[in-house]
Each structure stands twice: as C-alpha cells, then as structure tokens.
Coordinates of N, CA and C in Angstrom, one line a residue:
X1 N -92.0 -45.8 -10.2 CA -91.1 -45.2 -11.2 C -92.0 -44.7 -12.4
X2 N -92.0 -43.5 -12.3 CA -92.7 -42.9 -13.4 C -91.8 -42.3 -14.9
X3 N -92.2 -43.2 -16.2 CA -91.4 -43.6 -17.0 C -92.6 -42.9 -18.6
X4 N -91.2 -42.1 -19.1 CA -92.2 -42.0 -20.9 C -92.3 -43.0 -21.8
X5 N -92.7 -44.3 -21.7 CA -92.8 -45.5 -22.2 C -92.7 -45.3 -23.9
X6 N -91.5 -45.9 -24.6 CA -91.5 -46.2 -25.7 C -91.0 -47.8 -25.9
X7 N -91.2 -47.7 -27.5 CA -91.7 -49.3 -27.5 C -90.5 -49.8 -28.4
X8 N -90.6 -51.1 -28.8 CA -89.2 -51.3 -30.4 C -89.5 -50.6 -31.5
X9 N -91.0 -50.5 -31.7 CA -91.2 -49.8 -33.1 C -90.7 -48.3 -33.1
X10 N -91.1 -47.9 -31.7 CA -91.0 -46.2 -31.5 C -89.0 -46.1 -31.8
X11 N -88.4 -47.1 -31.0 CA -87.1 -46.5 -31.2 C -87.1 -46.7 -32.7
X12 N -87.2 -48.2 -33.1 CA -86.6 -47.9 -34.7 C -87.1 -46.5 -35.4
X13 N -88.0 -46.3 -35.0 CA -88.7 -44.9 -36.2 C -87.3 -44.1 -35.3
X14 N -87.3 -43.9 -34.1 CA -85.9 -42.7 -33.8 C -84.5 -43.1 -34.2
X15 N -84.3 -44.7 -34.8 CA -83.1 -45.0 -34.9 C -83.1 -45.1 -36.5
X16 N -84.4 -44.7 -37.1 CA -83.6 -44.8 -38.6 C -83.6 -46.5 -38.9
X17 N -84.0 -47.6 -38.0 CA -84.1 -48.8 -38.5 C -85.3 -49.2 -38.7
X18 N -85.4 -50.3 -38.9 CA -86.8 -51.2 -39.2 C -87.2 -51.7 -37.6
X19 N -88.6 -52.0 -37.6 CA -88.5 -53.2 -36.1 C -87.9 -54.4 -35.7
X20 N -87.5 -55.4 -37.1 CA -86.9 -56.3 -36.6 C -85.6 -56.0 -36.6
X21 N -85.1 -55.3 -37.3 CA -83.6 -54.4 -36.6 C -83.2 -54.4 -35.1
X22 N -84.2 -53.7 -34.8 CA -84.1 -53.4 -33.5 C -84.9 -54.6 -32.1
X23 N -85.6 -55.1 -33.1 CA -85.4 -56.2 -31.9 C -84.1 -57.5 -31.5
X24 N -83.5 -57.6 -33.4 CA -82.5 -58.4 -33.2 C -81.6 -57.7 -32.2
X25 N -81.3 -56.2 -32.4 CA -80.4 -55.7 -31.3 C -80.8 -56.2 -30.1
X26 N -81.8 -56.3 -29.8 CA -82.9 -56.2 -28.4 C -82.1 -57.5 -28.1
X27 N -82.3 -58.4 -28.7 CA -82.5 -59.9 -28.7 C -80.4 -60.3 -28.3
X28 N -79.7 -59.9 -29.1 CA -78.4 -59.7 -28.7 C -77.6 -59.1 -28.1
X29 N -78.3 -57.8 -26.7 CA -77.9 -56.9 -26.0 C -77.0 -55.8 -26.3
X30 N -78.0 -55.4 -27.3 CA -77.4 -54.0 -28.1 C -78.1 -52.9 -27.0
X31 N -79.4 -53.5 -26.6 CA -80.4 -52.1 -26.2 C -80.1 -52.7 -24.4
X32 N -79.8 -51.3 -24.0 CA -80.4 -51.1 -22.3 C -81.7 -52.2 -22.1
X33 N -81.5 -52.9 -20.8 CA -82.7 -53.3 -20.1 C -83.6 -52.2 -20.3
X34 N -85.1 -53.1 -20.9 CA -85.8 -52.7 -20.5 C -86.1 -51.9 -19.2
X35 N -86.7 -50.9 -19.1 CA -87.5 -50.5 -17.5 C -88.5 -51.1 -17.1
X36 N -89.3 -51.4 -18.2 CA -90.9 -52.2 -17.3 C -91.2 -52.9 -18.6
X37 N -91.5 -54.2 -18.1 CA -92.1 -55.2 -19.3 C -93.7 -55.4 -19.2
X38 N -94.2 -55.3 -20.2 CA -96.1 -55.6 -19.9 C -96.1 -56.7 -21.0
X39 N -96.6 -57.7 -20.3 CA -97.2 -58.8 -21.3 C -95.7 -59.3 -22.3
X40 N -94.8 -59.6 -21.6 CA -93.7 -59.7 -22.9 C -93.8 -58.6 -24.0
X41 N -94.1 -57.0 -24.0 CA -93.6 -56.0 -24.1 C -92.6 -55.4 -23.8
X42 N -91.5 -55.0 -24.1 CA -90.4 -54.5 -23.5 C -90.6 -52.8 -23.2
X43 N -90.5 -52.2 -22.6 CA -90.7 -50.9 -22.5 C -89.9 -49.9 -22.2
X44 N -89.3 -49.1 -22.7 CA -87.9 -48.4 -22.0 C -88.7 -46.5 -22.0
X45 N -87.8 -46.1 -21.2 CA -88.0 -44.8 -21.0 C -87.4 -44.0 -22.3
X46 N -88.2 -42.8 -22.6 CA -87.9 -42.3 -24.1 C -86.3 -41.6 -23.9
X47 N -86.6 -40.9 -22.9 CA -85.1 -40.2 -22.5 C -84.3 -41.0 -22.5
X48 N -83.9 -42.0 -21.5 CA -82.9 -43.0 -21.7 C -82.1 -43.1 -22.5
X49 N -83.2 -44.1 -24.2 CA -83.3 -44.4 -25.4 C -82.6 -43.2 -26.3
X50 N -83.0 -41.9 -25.9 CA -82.4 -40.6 -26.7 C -81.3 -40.7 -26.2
X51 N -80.9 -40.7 -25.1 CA -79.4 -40.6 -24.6 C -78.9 -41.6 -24.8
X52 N -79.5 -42.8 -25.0 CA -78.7 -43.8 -25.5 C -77.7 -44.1 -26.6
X53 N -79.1 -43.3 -27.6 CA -78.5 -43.2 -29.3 C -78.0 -42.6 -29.5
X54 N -78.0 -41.6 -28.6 CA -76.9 -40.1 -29.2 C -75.4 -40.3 -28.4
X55 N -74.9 -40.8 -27.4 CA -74.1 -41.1 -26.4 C -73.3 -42.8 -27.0
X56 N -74.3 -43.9 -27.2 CA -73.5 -45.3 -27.9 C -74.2 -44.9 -29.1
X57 N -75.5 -45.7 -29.4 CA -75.7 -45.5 -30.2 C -76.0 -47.0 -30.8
X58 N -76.1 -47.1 -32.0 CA -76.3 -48.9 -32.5 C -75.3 -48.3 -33.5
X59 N -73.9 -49.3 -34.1 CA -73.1 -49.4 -35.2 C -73.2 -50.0 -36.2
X60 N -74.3 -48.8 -37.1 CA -75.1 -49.1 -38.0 C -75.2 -47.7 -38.9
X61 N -74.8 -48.0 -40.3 CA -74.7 -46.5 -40.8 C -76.2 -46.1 -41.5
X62 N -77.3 -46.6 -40.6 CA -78.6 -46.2 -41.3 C -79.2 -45.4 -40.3
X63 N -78.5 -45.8 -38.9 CA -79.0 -44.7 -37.8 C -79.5 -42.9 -38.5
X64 N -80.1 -42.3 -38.2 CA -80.3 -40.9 -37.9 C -80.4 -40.5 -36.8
X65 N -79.9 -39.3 -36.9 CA -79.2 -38.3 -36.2 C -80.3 -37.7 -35.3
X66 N -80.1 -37.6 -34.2 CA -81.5 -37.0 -33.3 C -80.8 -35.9 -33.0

C-alpha cells in the first residue's frame, strides 16, 4: 500500500493546532487509524487526513480552513 505519509506535527500545522492537540485527539479517537506505524510513529495518508478535516473535522474553533 503505497501511502503520502504525514505525521501529528504535519496534521496540526493543517489543522491550525499545536502537536499535543492533536495527539490528545490521537490518544482519545478523534483521528482515523493510523495506516502504517514505524517505531511507535503513527502515520496516516495526507489525502485521507485532508478529507478527514474537511468532511468531520476536529470540534475545535482554532481549526483552519483547507
């Protein structure tokens, strides 16, 4: 499965949050499974993640707008 690997940092810079923002989400089941984990890395596909935020999203008024 060939995947455009983004990371927690990468989404928060797309989500307008910080990283531990978005890992608490991570950590609470805000964010889609992972697709591939390396080393206790979580790794999601960037498309997914864009269709994620634009489609749910996180319910949070600091998000930006992709």
């Amino acid at each position: 499965m060939k995947i455009d690997p983004i990371s927690i940092a990468e989404i928060a810079d797309l989500a307008g949050l910080d990283r531990k923002k978005v890992a608490s989400l991570k950590y609470w089941g805000k964010l889609p499974d992972p697709d591939k984990v390396i080393k206790a890395c979580p790794l999601w596909d960037k498309d997914k993640i864009v269709t994620f935020l634009k489609e749910e999203g996180f319910k949070d008024r600091r998000r930006k707008e992709i």
